[in-house]
XYZ file of C-alpha atoms in Angstrom:
518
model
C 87.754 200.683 -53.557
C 87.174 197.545 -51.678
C 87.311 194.463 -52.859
C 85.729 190.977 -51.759
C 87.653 188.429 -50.192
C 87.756 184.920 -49.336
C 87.063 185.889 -45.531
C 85.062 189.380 -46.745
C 81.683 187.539 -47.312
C 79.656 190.727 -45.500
C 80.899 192.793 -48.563
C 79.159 190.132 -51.201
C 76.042 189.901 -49.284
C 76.016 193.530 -49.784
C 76.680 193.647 -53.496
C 73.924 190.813 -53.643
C 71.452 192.942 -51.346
C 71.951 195.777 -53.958
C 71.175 193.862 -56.881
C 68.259 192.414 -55.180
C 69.853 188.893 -55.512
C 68.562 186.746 -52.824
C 69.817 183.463 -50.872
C 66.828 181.355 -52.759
C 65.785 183.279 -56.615
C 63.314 182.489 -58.481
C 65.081 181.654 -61.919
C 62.492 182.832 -64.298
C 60.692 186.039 -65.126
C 58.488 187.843 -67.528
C 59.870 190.914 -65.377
C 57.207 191.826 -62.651
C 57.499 188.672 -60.339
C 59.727 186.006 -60.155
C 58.922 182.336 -60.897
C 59.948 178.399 -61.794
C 59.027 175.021 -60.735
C 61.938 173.150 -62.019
C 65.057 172.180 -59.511
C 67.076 174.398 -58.064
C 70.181 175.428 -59.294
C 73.263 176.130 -56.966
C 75.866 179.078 -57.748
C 78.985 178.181 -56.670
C 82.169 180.961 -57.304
C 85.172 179.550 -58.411
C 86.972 182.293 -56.443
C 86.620 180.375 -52.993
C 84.447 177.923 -53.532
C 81.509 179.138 -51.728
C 77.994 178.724 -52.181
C 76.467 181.937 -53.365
C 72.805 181.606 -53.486
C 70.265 179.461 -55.871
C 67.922 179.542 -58.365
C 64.760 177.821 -59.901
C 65.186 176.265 -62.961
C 62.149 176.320 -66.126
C 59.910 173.432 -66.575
C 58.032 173.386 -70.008
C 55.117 175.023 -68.283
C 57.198 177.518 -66.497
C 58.189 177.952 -70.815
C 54.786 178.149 -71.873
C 54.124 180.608 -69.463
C 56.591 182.903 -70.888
C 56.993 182.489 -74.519
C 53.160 183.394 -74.036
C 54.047 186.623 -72.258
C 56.489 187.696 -74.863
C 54.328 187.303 -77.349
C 51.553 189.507 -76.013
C 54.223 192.159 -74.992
C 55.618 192.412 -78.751
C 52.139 193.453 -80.066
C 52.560 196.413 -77.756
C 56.012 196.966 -77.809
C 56.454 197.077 -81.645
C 54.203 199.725 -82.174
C 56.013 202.234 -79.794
C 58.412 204.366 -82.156
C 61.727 202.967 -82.437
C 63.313 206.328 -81.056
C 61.262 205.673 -77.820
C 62.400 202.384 -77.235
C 65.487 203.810 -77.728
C 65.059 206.413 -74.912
C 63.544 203.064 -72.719
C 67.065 201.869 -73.654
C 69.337 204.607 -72.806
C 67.707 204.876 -69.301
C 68.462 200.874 -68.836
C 72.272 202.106 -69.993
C 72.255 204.586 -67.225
C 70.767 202.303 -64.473
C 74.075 200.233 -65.561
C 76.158 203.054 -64.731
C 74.814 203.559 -61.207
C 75.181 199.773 -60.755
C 78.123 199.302 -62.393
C 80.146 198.731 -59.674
C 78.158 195.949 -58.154
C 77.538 194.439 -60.970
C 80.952 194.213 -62.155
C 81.854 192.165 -58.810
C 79.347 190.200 -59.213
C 80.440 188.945 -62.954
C 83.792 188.375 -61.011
C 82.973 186.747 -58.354
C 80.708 184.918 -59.803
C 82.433 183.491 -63.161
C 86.352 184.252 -61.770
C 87.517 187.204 -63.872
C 89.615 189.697 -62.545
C 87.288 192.805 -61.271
C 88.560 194.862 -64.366
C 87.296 192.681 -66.332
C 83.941 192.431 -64.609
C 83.656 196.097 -64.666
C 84.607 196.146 -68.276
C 82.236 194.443 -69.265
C 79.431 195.743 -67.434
C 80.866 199.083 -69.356
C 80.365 197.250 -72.648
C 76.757 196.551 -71.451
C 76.660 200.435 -71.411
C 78.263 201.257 -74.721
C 76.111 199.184 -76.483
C 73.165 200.599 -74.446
C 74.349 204.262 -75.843
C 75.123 202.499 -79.901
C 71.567 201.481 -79.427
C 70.162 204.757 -78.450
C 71.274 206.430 -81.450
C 70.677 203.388 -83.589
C 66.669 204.100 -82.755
C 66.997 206.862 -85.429
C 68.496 205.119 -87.834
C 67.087 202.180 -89.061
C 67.496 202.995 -92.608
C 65.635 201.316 -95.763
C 66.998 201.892 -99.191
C 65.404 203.854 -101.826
C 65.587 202.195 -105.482
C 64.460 203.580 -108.899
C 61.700 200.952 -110.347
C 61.189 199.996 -114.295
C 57.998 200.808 -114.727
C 56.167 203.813 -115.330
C 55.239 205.500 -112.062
C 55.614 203.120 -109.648
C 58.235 203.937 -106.623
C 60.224 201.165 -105.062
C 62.112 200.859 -101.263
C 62.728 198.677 -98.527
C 62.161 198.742 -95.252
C 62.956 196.898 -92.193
C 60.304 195.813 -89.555
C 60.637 193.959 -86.105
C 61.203 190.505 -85.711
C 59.014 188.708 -82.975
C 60.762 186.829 -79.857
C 64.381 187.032 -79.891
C 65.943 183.503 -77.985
C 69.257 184.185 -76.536
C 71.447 181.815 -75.295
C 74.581 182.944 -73.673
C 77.939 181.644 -72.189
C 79.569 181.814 -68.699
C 82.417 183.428 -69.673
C 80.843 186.827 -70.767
C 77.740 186.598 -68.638
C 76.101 189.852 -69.038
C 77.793 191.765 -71.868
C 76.951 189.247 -74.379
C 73.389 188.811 -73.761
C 72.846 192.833 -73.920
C 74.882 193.395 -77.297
C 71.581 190.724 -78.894
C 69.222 192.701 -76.122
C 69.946 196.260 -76.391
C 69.840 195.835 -80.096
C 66.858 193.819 -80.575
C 64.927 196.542 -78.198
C 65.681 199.253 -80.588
C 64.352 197.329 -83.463
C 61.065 196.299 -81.443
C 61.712 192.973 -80.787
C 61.432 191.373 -77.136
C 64.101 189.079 -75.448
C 63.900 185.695 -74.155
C 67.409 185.288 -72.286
C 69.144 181.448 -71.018
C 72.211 182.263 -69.480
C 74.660 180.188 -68.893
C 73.778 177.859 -65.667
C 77.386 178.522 -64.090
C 76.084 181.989 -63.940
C 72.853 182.467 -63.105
C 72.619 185.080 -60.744
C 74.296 187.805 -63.134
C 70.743 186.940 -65.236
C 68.798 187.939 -61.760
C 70.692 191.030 -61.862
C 70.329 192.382 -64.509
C 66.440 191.457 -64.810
C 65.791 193.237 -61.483
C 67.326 196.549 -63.005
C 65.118 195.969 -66.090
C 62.423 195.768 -63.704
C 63.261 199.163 -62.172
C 63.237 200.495 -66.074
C 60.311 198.841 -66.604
C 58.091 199.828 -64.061
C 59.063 203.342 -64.523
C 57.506 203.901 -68.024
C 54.651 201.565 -67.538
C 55.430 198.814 -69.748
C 54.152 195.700 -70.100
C 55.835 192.319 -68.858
C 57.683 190.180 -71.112
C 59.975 192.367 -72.904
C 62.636 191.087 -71.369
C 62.569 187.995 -70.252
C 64.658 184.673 -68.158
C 64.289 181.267 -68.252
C 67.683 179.492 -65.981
C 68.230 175.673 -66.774
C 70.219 173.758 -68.398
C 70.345 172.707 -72.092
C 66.646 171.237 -71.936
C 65.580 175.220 -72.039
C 67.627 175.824 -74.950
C 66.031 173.229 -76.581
C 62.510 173.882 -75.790
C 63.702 177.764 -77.506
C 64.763 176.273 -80.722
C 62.242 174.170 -81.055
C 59.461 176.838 -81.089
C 57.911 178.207 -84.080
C 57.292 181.268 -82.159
C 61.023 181.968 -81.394
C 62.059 183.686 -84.633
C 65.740 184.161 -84.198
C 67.994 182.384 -81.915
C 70.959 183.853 -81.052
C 73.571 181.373 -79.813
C 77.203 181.708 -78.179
C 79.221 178.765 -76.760
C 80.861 176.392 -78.104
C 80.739 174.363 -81.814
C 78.786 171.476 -81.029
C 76.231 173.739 -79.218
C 76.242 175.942 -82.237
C 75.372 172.726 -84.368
C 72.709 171.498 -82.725
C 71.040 175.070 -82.673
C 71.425 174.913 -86.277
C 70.385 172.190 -87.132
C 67.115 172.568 -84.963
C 66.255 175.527 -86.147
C 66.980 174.942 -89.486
C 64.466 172.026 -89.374
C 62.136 174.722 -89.334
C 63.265 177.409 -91.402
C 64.307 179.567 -88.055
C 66.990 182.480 -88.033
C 70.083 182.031 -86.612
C 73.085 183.917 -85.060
C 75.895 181.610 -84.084
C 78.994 182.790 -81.756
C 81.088 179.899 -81.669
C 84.670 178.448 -81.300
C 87.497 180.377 -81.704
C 91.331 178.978 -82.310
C 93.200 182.326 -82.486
C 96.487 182.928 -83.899
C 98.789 186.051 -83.590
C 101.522 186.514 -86.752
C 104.885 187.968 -85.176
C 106.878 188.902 -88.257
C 110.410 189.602 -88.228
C 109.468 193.418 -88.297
C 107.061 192.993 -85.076
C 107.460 195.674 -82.097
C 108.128 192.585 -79.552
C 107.623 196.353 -77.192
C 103.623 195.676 -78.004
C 103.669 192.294 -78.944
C 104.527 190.657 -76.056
C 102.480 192.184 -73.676
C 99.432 191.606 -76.254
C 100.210 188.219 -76.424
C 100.366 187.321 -72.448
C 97.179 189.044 -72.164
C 95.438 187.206 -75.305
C 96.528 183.845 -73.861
C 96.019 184.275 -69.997
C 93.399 186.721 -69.861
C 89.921 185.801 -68.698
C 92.654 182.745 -67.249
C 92.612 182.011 -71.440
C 88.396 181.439 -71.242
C 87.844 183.849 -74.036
C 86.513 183.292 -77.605
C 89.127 185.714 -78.609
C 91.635 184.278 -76.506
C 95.166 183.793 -78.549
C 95.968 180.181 -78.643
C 98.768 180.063 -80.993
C 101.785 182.291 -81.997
C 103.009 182.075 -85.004
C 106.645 183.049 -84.814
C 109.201 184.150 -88.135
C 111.835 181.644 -87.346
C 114.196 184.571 -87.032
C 113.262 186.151 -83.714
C 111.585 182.728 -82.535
C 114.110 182.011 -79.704
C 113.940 185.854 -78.365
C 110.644 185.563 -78.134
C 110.141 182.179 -76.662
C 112.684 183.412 -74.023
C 110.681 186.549 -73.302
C 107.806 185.000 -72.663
C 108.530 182.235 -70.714
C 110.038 185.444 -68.261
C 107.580 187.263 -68.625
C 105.173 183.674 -67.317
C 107.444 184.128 -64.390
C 105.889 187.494 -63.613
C 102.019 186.535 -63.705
C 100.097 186.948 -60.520
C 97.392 184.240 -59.646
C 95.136 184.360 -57.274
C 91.525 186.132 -56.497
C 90.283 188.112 -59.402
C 89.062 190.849 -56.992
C 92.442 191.425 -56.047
C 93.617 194.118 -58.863
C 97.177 192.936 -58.070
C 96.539 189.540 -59.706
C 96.792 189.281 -63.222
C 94.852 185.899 -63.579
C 91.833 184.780 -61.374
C 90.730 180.969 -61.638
C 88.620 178.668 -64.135
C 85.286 178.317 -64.198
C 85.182 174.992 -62.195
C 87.212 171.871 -61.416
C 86.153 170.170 -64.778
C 87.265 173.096 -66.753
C 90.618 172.562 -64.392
C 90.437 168.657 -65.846
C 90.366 169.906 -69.198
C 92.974 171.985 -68.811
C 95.547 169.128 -67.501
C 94.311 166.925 -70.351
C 95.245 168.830 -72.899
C 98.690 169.727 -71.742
C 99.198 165.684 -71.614
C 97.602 165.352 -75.118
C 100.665 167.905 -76.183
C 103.262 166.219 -74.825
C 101.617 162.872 -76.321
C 101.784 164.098 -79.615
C 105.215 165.414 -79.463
C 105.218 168.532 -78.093
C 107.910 170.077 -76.003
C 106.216 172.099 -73.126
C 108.430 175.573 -72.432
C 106.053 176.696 -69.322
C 104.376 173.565 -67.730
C 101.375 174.537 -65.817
C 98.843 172.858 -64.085
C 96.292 173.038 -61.084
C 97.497 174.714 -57.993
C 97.124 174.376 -54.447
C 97.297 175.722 -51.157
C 96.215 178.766 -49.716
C 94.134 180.988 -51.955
C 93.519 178.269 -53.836
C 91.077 176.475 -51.928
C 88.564 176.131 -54.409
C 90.361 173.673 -56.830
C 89.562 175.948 -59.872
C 93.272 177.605 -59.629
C 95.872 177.150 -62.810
C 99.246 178.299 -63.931
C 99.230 178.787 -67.346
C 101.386 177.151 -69.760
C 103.368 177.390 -73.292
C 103.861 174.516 -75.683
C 106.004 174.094 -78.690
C 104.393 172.382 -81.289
C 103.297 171.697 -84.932
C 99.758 173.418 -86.181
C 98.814 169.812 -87.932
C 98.423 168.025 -83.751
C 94.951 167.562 -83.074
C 95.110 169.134 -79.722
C 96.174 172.485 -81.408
C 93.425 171.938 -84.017
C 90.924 172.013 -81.090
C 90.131 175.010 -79.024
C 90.933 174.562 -74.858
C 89.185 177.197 -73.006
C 91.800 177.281 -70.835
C 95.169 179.476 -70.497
C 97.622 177.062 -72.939
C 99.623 179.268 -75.203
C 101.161 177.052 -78.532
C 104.210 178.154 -80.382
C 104.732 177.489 -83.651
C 107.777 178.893 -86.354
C 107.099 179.966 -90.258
C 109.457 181.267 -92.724
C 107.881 183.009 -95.236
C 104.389 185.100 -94.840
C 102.789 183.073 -97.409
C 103.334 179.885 -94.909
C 102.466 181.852 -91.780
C 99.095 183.136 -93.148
C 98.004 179.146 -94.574
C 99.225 178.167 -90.858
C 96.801 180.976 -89.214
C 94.360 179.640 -91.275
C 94.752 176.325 -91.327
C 92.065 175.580 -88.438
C 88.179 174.485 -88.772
C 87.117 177.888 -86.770
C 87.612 181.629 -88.076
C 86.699 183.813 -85.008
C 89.629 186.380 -84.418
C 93.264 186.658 -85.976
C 96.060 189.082 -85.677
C 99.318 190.279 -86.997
C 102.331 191.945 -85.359
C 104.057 194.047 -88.100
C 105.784 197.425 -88.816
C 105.765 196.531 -92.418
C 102.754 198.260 -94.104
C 103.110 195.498 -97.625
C 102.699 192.300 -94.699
C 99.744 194.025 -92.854
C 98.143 194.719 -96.453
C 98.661 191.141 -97.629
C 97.336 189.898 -94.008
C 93.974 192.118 -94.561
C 93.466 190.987 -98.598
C 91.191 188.116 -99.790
C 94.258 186.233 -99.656
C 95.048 186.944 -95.729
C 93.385 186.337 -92.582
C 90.150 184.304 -93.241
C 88.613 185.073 -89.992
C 85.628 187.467 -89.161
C 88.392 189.851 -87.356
C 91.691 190.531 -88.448
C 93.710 192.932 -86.541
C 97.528 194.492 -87.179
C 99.177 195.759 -84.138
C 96.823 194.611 -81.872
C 95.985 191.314 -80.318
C 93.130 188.724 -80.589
C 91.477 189.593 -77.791
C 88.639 191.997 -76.439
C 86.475 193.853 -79.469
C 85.339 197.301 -79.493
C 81.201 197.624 -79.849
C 81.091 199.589 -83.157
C 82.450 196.926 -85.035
C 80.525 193.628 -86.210
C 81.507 191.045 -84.069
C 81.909 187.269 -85.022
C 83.389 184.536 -87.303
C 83.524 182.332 -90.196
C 83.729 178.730 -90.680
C 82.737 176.740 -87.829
C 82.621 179.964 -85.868
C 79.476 180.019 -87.023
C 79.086 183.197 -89.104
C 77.324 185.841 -87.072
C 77.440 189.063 -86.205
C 76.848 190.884 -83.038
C 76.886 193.817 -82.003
C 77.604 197.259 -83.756
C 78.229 198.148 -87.550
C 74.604 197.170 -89.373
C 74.789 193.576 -87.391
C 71.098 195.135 -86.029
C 69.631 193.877 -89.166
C 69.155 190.549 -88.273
C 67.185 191.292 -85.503
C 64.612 192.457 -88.182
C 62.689 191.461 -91.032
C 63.690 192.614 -94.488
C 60.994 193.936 -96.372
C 60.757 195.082 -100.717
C 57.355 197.078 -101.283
C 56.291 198.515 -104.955
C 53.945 201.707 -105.035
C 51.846 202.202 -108.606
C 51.025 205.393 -107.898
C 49.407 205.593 -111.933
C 46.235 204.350 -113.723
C 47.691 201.546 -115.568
C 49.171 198.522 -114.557
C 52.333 197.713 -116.309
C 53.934 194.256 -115.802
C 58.174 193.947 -114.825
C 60.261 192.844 -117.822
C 57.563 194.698 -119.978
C 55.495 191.361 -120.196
C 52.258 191.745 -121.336
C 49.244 189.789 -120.358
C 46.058 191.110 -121.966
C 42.328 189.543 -121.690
């Protein structure tokens, strides 16, 4: 398999030429044609630090323009049976697979993941695709007895309007499809904002909805893009004809969505902050836990939601661990994500890179000790300024640098002595994303799982923090933001929630056996 390289640029231009990406893009589209009159928006990969091509950003008539194309297209698309959209979805999944490849570079070079990674989560794109397609058949009401005589009671669930979807750079494509494969099955159409550090993965995958599109003769404006900045998020939430917005990034994003659409009674489905511990008990496996920590805190280069921030270490094994992980530090590869021999590609850019170094001097300022001291790196391979070691503090869960999340790979230790202390330290943080305990003893992961464990959306034993699989409900509590994505029966908030009463007799008897006679 070949991968791209710094000096390989032929091979990119070819991955680009594949996904129809072009030098200049038109960052909008209803799905036909390309469009936007805004300013132009540069891609730049963090791998090298080369220009990869532009787009056009939305202007509020470039907005107009579409939110009045979705509209039109969800007249027509509701009323197709929901197990034909689903068959319109299951070809988009298989388009994925034949462009899975490409794709999956793309995401890397593009964002700076490691080319598993990219290619994972193009495959996640194609699970959910397949959840979807057998979803279509099962978008169950509920059948209820009523009190009155002859009369039959149910609900049922109908489709929502325009679905607003604002994504993040660090997932680029996967998390836009688990709110778009969904919300296609349930009749809705998409309006997409990706992240504008990624904007050409949104090109991408629009062109191979095109393909799908054009094949079955549907309408424009089922899927949609609109590239810009926050001003296009803002225009979303702040239109009545935007029923649901479905947010990821990071808390104060999350409460300005909120509180915009909540000025107006909108729906919302928040994918925010996450501040992830990892329990190792005295009766851990260090065999599994170690290697599920490294990857929790340096995968993604530690630019996960689900990342693993802190360890939360029974005083007695806290040295042996600390000592076999800062060896095991030793042994991480850095250097371009496309490279499968690299365990770590770089940040996003060089303010993420700023942010990183902060925050290790914000430790050290509050009293922490640092154990692996990381920082930006330079030299060759690392031309792009957007390279960093990871790094491992010991400190106290109370410092207001470990009460914050850093999107970046910085891995905090911190001792307990009694499971009672370790579970009020995991969740003794303002977010409630994903959680994890490392245990061979069945009464600790049992008390981690009660009402009086982990109070995070996901709560894992013998696993790690980070990654998700698509059949489960994905998402948080507290400032987290308390949504769900993705598989379980999170497709019902992509719909509307309907009670209807049939009298099916000659009378009309009241509830509660009131009577109102005239």
């Amino acid at each position: 398999m070949e991968t791209i390289t710094p000096n390989n640029v032929q091979n990119i231009e070819g991955v680009l030429d594949t996904l129809g990406v072009k030098k200049e893009n038109h960052g909008c589209s209803t799905g036909k044609n390309g469009f936007g009159s805004g300013a132009k928006v540069i891609s730049t990969s963090p791998v090298d630090g080369q220009e990869i091509a532009s787009v056009t950003t939305a202007t509020q008539a470039d907005y107009d323009r579409v939110i009045e194309t979705a509209s039109k297209a969800f007249t027509e698309w509701r009323m197709k049976p929901a197990p034909l959209r689903g068959e319109i979805v299951r070809q988009y999944g298989d388009r994925l697979r034949e462009y899975k490849q490409e794709l999956g570079m793309l995401v890397s070079y593009e964002m700076g993941k490691s080319l598993q990674e990219g290619l994972g989560e193009v495959q996640e794109m194609i699970d959910i695709c397949d959840f979807a397609v057998g979803l279509s058949r099962q978008l169950h009401g509920f059948t209820m007895h009523s009190e009155r005589f002859k009369h039959r009671m149910y609900e049922q669930y109908h489709p929502l309007g325009v679905v607003g979807i604002i994504s993040a750079f660090n997932f680029p494509v996967a998390v836009w499809c688990w709110n778009t494969a969904l919300a296609w099955v349930c009749g809705d159409v998409c309006i997409w904002k990706p992240s504008e550090k990624t904007p050409l993965t949104s090109i991408a995958c629009q062109n191979i909805w095109n393909e799908v599109a054009a094949n079955n003769d549907l309408p424009e404006g089922i899927s949609c893009i609109l590239n810009g900045d926050y001003k296009v998020g803002q225009m979303m939430t702040a239109d009545k004809k935007v029923a649901l917005i479905s947010a990821t990034g990071s808390i104060r994003m999350g409460k300005q969505v909120a509180q915009a659409m909540g000025a107006r009674l909108g729906k919302t489905l928040l994918e925010l902050g996450g501040n992830n511990a990892m329990i190792i008990t005295q009766n851990a496996d260090l065999n599994i836990t170690i290697p599920g920590a490294v990857f929790g805190a340096v995968g993604t280069a530690g630019q996960r939601c689900t990342s693993t921030r802190r360890l939360i270490i029974h005083s007695s094994i806290y040295d042996q661990v600390k000592e076999t992980l800062a060896k095991a530090y030793k042994q991480i590869n850095i250097g371009n994500p496309l490279d499968e021999s690299n365990h770590m590609g770089p940040l996003i850019d060089k303010e993420a890179v700023d942010t990183y170094t902060s925050a290790i001097e914000k430790v050290k300022a509050e009293g922490g000790t640092m154990l692996v001291e990381g920082g930006k790196l330079s030299g060759e391979g690392y031309e792009s300024g957007c390279y960093v070691s990871p790094s491992i503090a010991e400190v106290e869960n109370h410092y207001e640098i470990v009460q914050d999340e850093t999107f970046a790979p910085l891995l905090y230790l911190i001792k307990y002595d009694t499971l009672e202390e370790a579970i009020d330290l995991q969740n003794g943080v303002k977010q409630g994303l994903s959680s994890a305990i490392m245990t061979t003893n069945m009464r600790e992961a049992e008390a981690f799982l009660s009402h009086e464990g982990s109070d995070c959306g996901i709560a894992n034993v013998n696993i790690g923090t980070s990654g998700a699989e698509i059949g489960g409900a994905f998402g948080g509590e507290k400032e987290t933001g308390g949504g769900r994505e993705s598989g379980s029966d999170a497709w019902k908030v992509y719909m509307r929630r309907q009670t209807n009463t049939i009298n099916y007799s000659t009378e009309l008897p009241l509830a509660q056996g009131i009577k109102f006679d005239f």
